[in-house]
XYZ file of C-alpha atoms in Angstrom:
435
model
C 18.423 19.617 20.314
C 19.275 22.897 19.730
C 21.967 23.188 22.184
C 23.541 19.846 21.081
C 24.140 20.648 17.758
C 25.363 24.061 18.484
C 27.823 22.338 21.223
C 28.592 18.872 19.671
C 27.674 19.080 15.655
C 25.413 16.243 16.477
C 21.161 15.680 16.981
C 20.428 12.534 19.562
C 24.319 11.419 19.339
C 23.557 11.336 14.991
C 26.500 13.517 13.810
C 26.041 16.442 11.813
C 27.819 14.724 8.643
C 25.046 12.159 8.505
C 22.542 14.582 8.007
C 20.874 14.421 4.684
C 19.394 17.314 3.697
C 18.015 17.167 -0.015
C 18.365 15.326 -3.139
C 20.824 17.814 -4.894
C 19.894 18.000 -8.867
C 16.332 15.413 -8.376
C 13.411 15.551 -7.071
C 13.009 12.305 -4.981
C 9.138 13.911 -4.000
C 6.620 11.274 -3.733
C 2.658 11.756 -2.917
C 1.092 9.227 -0.709
C -2.514 9.271 -0.125
C -2.637 13.042 -1.533
C 0.188 14.076 0.489
C 3.371 15.560 -1.101
C 6.410 13.725 0.968
C 9.998 14.802 0.065
C 11.350 10.908 -0.487
C 9.550 8.057 -0.364
C 11.784 6.353 2.693
C 10.498 6.022 6.003
C 10.804 3.427 9.151
C 8.361 0.581 9.225
C 6.888 0.986 12.065
C 9.023 -0.599 15.126
C 10.907 0.138 18.100
C 12.390 2.950 15.744
C 9.267 4.355 15.529
C 8.115 4.611 18.713
C 9.791 7.745 20.824
C 10.011 11.626 19.701
C 13.269 11.257 19.383
C 13.650 8.626 16.618
C 10.956 10.037 14.383
C 13.267 13.362 14.875
C 16.008 11.066 13.848
C 14.266 9.658 11.211
C 13.605 12.937 9.483
C 17.265 13.771 9.734
C 18.589 10.712 8.301
C 15.916 11.736 5.394
C 13.362 10.050 6.352
C 10.110 11.575 4.718
C 7.105 9.211 5.181
C 6.776 7.707 8.622
C 4.608 4.551 9.764
C 4.316 4.787 13.559
C 5.169 2.151 16.101
C 1.494 -0.063 16.369
C -0.667 0.963 18.908
C -3.495 -2.063 20.000
C -5.452 -2.084 23.165
C -3.464 -4.117 25.401
C -1.058 -1.915 25.787
C 0.122 -2.938 29.342
C 2.471 -6.056 28.531
C 5.362 -7.588 29.346
C 8.112 -7.827 26.698
C 10.336 -10.788 27.144
C 14.073 -9.865 26.939
C 15.963 -9.766 25.143
C 13.764 -9.549 22.406
C 15.859 -8.760 19.531
C 18.552 -10.572 18.122
C 19.999 -8.718 15.193
C 23.607 -11.037 14.518
C 22.804 -12.072 11.664
C 19.015 -11.896 9.195
C 16.938 -10.605 12.442
C 14.365 -12.132 14.104
C 12.422 -10.693 17.597
C 9.730 -11.324 19.602
C 8.705 -7.884 20.291
C 5.420 -7.499 18.583
C 3.110 -4.684 20.099
C 3.952 -1.368 21.558
C 6.161 -0.861 24.825
C 4.741 2.878 25.924
C 0.653 3.168 26.337
C -1.597 4.248 23.820
C -1.501 7.648 25.836
C 2.364 7.569 26.125
C 2.217 7.111 22.050
C -0.050 9.668 21.506
C 2.205 11.981 23.571
C 5.051 10.811 21.821
C 3.778 11.148 18.397
C 2.687 14.839 18.890
C 6.348 15.646 20.189
C 7.811 14.064 17.592
C 5.487 15.839 14.487
C 6.571 19.076 16.447
C 10.591 19.270 17.211
C 10.530 18.711 13.271
C 9.007 21.628 12.595
C 11.006 23.427 14.809
C 13.814 22.064 13.506
C 12.403 22.975 9.638
C 11.138 26.330 10.990
C 14.431 27.068 12.729
C 16.692 27.146 9.247
C 19.726 25.391 11.413
C 19.512 22.647 9.092
C 19.961 24.376 5.739
C 17.908 21.675 4.093
C 17.051 21.733 0.195
C 13.507 23.963 -0.966
C 10.633 21.718 -0.004
C 12.781 18.459 1.531
C 10.869 19.314 4.816
C 7.920 17.949 3.179
C 6.923 15.061 5.653
C 3.890 12.633 6.328
C 2.952 10.521 9.540
C 1.024 7.182 8.690
C -0.844 5.225 11.511
C -0.313 1.839 13.159
C -2.667 -0.200 14.462
C -3.927 -3.623 14.820
C -4.900 -6.285 15.784
C -8.515 -6.936 15.837
C -12.277 -5.654 15.670
C -12.797 -5.299 19.070
C -9.582 -3.852 19.844
C -9.664 -1.128 17.284
C -14.024 -0.199 18.506
C -12.221 -0.163 21.964
C -13.063 3.039 23.859
C -9.171 4.128 24.198
C -7.935 3.002 20.915
C -11.113 4.931 19.371
C -9.370 8.236 21.869
C -5.957 7.209 20.443
C -7.080 7.896 16.869
C -9.237 10.784 17.546
C -6.295 12.555 19.518
C -3.758 11.952 15.800
C -6.688 13.358 13.934
C -7.805 16.484 16.483
C -4.088 17.025 18.491
C -4.970 20.597 19.339
C -5.032 20.836 23.070
C -1.620 18.542 23.311
C -0.037 20.978 20.875
C -1.051 24.070 23.087
C 0.324 22.335 26.365
C 3.202 21.471 24.336
C 4.409 24.807 22.805
C 4.625 26.371 26.766
C 7.448 23.490 26.963
C 9.551 25.420 24.123
C 12.733 26.725 25.699
C 13.273 30.501 26.640
C 15.932 30.788 23.965
C 13.464 29.724 21.058
C 10.245 31.773 22.563
C 9.927 32.746 19.212
C 8.925 29.548 17.468
C 6.404 29.006 20.256
C 3.185 30.700 17.829
C 4.312 28.605 14.997
C 1.100 26.435 13.154
C 2.184 23.270 14.086
C 0.411 20.162 12.920
C -2.950 19.039 14.829
C -4.006 16.623 12.461
C -1.162 14.346 12.248
C -2.586 11.890 9.801
C -5.216 10.898 8.019
C -3.912 7.353 7.179
C -3.374 4.349 8.813
C -1.794 1.255 8.177
C -3.462 -2.140 10.021
C -1.619 -4.543 11.126
C -3.450 -7.951 10.541
C -0.314 -9.905 12.500
C -1.042 -13.267 12.057
C -4.002 -15.480 12.461
C -6.804 -12.571 11.136
C -9.638 -14.201 9.775
C -9.895 -12.299 6.140
C -13.701 -11.435 6.756
C -12.215 -9.962 10.124
C -9.895 -7.804 8.256
C -12.618 -6.436 5.792
C -14.727 -5.218 8.620
C -11.936 -3.694 10.306
C -11.044 -1.308 7.316
C -14.590 -0.584 6.789
C -14.856 1.095 10.653
C -11.621 2.734 9.854
C -13.703 4.298 6.705
C -16.781 5.061 8.313
C -15.662 6.391 11.395
C -12.462 8.342 10.773
C -12.199 9.192 7.115
C -8.840 7.027 7.077
C -6.680 5.878 4.119
C -6.307 2.622 4.560
C -3.554 -0.092 4.136
C -3.654 -4.154 5.363
C -0.158 -4.888 5.954
C -0.253 -8.491 4.844
C 1.743 -11.664 5.563
C 4.226 -13.720 3.694
C 2.337 -16.796 4.428
C 0.056 -15.579 1.762
C 3.151 -17.122 -0.436
C 1.111 -20.501 0.941
C 3.720 -23.742 2.934
C 4.723 -25.506 -0.155
C 6.259 -21.963 -1.792
C 7.462 -20.570 1.635
C 9.140 -23.142 2.716
C 10.898 -24.182 -1.059
C 12.679 -20.692 -1.013
C 13.453 -20.172 2.222
C 15.047 -23.553 3.272
C 15.298 -24.401 -0.204
C 16.628 -22.204 -2.717
C 17.983 -19.229 0.150
C 18.915 -22.206 2.401
C 18.112 -21.017 5.771
C 17.869 -23.424 8.194
C 14.827 -21.823 10.083
C 11.430 -24.163 10.677
C 7.814 -22.465 10.048
C 5.047 -24.126 11.929
C 2.240 -25.824 9.840
C 0.161 -23.693 11.959
C 1.661 -19.478 10.920
C -0.086 -21.055 7.497
C -3.700 -22.707 8.557
C -4.567 -19.880 10.477
C -3.717 -17.338 8.306
C -5.235 -15.234 5.326
C -4.566 -17.199 2.263
C -3.885 -15.803 -1.397
C -7.414 -16.215 -2.686
C -8.446 -13.904 0.205
C -6.483 -11.367 0.232
C -7.653 -10.911 -3.596
C -10.996 -10.842 -2.942
C -10.946 -8.434 -0.236
C -8.194 -6.294 -1.621
C -10.281 -6.041 -4.788
C -14.074 -4.986 -2.409
C -11.821 -2.678 -0.097
C -9.890 -1.178 -3.012
C -13.431 -0.306 -5.000
C -15.114 0.838 -1.676
C -12.137 3.085 -0.892
C -12.969 5.130 -4.109
C -16.768 5.111 -3.669
C -16.356 7.083 -0.150
C -12.948 9.628 -1.837
C -10.340 7.645 -0.151
C -6.866 5.208 -1.012
C -6.609 2.111 -0.101
C -3.635 0.122 -1.026
C -1.652 -2.946 0.830
C 2.120 -3.294 3.219
C 3.955 -6.013 1.689
C 5.282 -7.570 4.324
C 4.766 -8.856 8.208
C 7.435 -10.896 9.782
C 7.265 -14.291 9.482
C 6.836 -16.665 12.141
C 9.467 -19.266 12.785
C 10.307 -21.575 15.585
C 12.574 -20.331 17.947
C 15.811 -21.300 18.753
C 17.241 -22.110 14.518
C 18.125 -25.488 14.112
C 22.011 -25.455 14.197
C 22.720 -22.153 15.882
C 22.018 -21.439 19.641
C 19.902 -20.017 21.568
C 19.676 -16.174 22.033
C 15.987 -15.168 22.651
C 14.266 -16.321 25.992
C 13.934 -19.610 26.003
C 10.354 -19.441 27.195
C 9.359 -18.284 23.402
C 8.477 -20.948 21.370
C 8.097 -18.888 18.389
C 10.156 -15.587 16.893
C 9.270 -13.614 13.683
C 12.118 -13.619 10.873
C 12.881 -10.690 9.439
C 16.248 -9.066 7.108
C 17.388 -10.042 3.875
C 15.156 -13.424 3.246
C 12.104 -11.982 4.813
C 12.935 -9.153 1.489
C 12.761 -11.993 -1.039
C 9.697 -13.869 -0.041
C 8.220 -10.358 0.250
C 9.194 -9.524 -3.281
C 7.558 -12.718 -4.731
C 3.913 -11.346 -3.756
C 5.062 -7.869 -4.900
C 5.343 -8.998 -8.313
C 2.224 -11.393 -7.693
C 0.148 -8.370 -6.608
C 1.456 -6.465 -9.294
C 0.576 -9.114 -11.916
C -3.305 -9.445 -10.083
C -3.787 -5.620 -10.214
C -1.575 -3.986 -12.454
C 0.436 -1.203 -11.494
C -2.043 1.141 -10.171
C -2.523 -0.597 -6.708
C -0.591 2.074 -3.639
C 1.775 -1.163 -1.947
C 3.645 -0.028 0.606
C 7.061 -2.029 1.343
C 9.131 -3.549 4.757
C 11.220 -6.462 4.259
C 15.281 -6.465 4.600
C 15.579 -3.125 2.568
C 19.018 -1.451 2.552
C 21.605 0.605 0.932
C 21.995 -1.586 -1.358
C 18.424 -2.671 -2.349
C 16.791 0.775 -1.490
C 17.334 2.140 -5.343
C 15.867 -1.762 -6.641
C 13.002 -0.891 -4.179
C 11.889 2.797 -5.867
C 12.347 1.530 -8.958
C 9.040 -1.149 -8.523
C 7.013 2.121 -7.601
C 6.288 1.185 -3.366
C 5.788 3.535 -1.847
C 6.398 3.984 0.900
C 9.715 2.251 1.472
C 10.443 1.676 4.750
C 12.907 -0.285 6.734
C 13.318 -1.352 9.999
C 16.089 -4.317 10.902
C 18.946 -2.216 9.092
C 18.406 0.703 11.935
C 18.558 -1.707 14.313
C 22.108 -2.172 13.371
C 25.542 -0.434 14.052
C 24.921 3.146 13.164
C 21.290 3.450 13.078
C 19.966 6.262 11.639
C 23.097 7.340 9.991
C 22.551 4.417 7.436
C 20.196 6.154 5.403
C 22.029 8.700 4.090
C 23.874 5.754 1.696
C 20.871 4.903 0.824
C 20.343 7.798 -1.272
C 24.025 8.145 -2.211
C 23.016 4.494 -4.118
C 20.154 5.936 -5.172
C 21.050 9.135 -6.580
C 24.253 7.769 -8.013
C 22.025 4.899 -9.947
C 19.991 7.725 -10.582
C 22.939 9.517 -12.645
C 24.358 6.675 -14.594
C 20.374 6.786 -16.279
C 19.705 10.556 -16.263
C 16.794 9.918 -14.266
C 15.791 13.162 -12.463
C 12.546 12.468 -10.655
C 11.075 8.789 -9.203
C 8.780 8.039 -12.126
C 11.932 8.583 -14.682
C 14.085 6.196 -12.662
C 11.088 3.652 -12.797
C 10.876 4.366 -16.554
C 14.568 3.926 -17.467
C 14.976 0.620 -15.262
C 12.514 -1.234 -17.217
C 12.977 -3.820 -20.099
C 9.830 -2.066 -22.091
C 10.829 1.039 -23.571
C 7.064 1.812 -24.828
C 5.705 1.234 -21.117
C 3.614 3.410 -19.162
C 4.848 4.085 -15.561
C 1.631 1.332 -14.786
C 3.454 -1.416 -16.970
C 7.147 -0.841 -16.224
C 6.147 -0.909 -12.692
C 4.868 -4.207 -13.126
C 7.797 -5.636 -15.378
C 9.949 -3.860 -13.114
C 8.761 -6.064 -10.127
C 8.456 -9.722 -11.779
C 11.964 -9.613 -13.024
C 12.992 -8.164 -9.822
C 11.865 -11.023 -8.188
C 13.409 -13.684 -10.102
C 16.422 -12.030 -10.044
C 16.373 -12.801 -6.208
C 16.357 -15.501 -6.401
C 19.393 -16.205 -8.422
C 21.273 -13.713 -5.177
C 23.718 -15.137 -3.324
C 23.629 -12.110 -0.632
C 20.280 -13.439 0.811
C 21.255 -16.899 1.530
C 22.181 -18.558 4.329
C 26.500 -18.380 4.014
C 25.760 -14.558 3.145
C 23.748 -14.068 6.813
C 25.848 -15.994 9.337
C 27.171 -14.903 12.441
């Protein structure tokens, strides 16, 4: 890592000119379950957050809240190939980790240590405070799996990684031996995003969160599905308003949590977390189940996969309708993590809704990868400059239509207006996302 930077001006093939070293005159820092992070951007749980190198590249691109690749007890799956199609909107059939639980734990420890080595070395020239980052665990998918011995060992390892850190610090090469005694993090994450996947009963979601709170003291986030909008509304927006040809099967709605269920358990879990002195929030959203292939398009993903998972621009529109609903129902204080079709053009809009973190997956799988993040900050800086906003809170308040609104009311107002605007935006329609 250090040698490549010195010799080639890059780290893991990301050119130095693509590094994000600080926000300039603005303060982009946020709070995430009590922790300070230098920016609200992060990689969503996915193929771009499962290896140590991935995490370093995200850090170099300005990500500071990392949702780690989701783990589960079934960690020896045969993933069909190809498993991701990014030619258009974005589809995948890859729904779990490609590493074992033990390998995943080691990668996350390595990633944390490499980030801290870079920050402590001074070679990046980061702005003061811009090194602050947070890891967030992602796990699923049912109560039996969460309670299994191996998943429990993984979670304990994330909270006490001291033995792995001590083993790995001895591998730091001789030229950098002065960094071997750094006070590396051993409690890597005290928050967890529960990936409920598709078809998980609402009562089981509630039991999993209660278990994670009681057994591990995690601040918890529940990742929810776009099917909460209901079959009629999902199809109206996806096929009618946006003109996409994807078919969402009936079973996607029959087995999934409904809106009224999500409202009920969100209220209860928020209150329970508060009574325990813990944080609680929701993540919007998971991918959307659609049939493989898309009508009228050639098949790319394996023929044996009857279903695939839609991401990218159309999911952005669907997920933002749910953001608006949650804001209207629970107000602007409920923490909402977001992931659905984030890119350079809409990152600033998502930040203006008070979403934290704003995470990205599909866009990082396109050409230039992590180097695309630099554009997110350039666009956010340009728009904040235009309204004289110096902090994230000032940016939220500057974009509201209600001049007298406080921060929470501004989040609600901004969410409602942005969700409505997306339904009229041609860039999310099928013709704008064709091959």
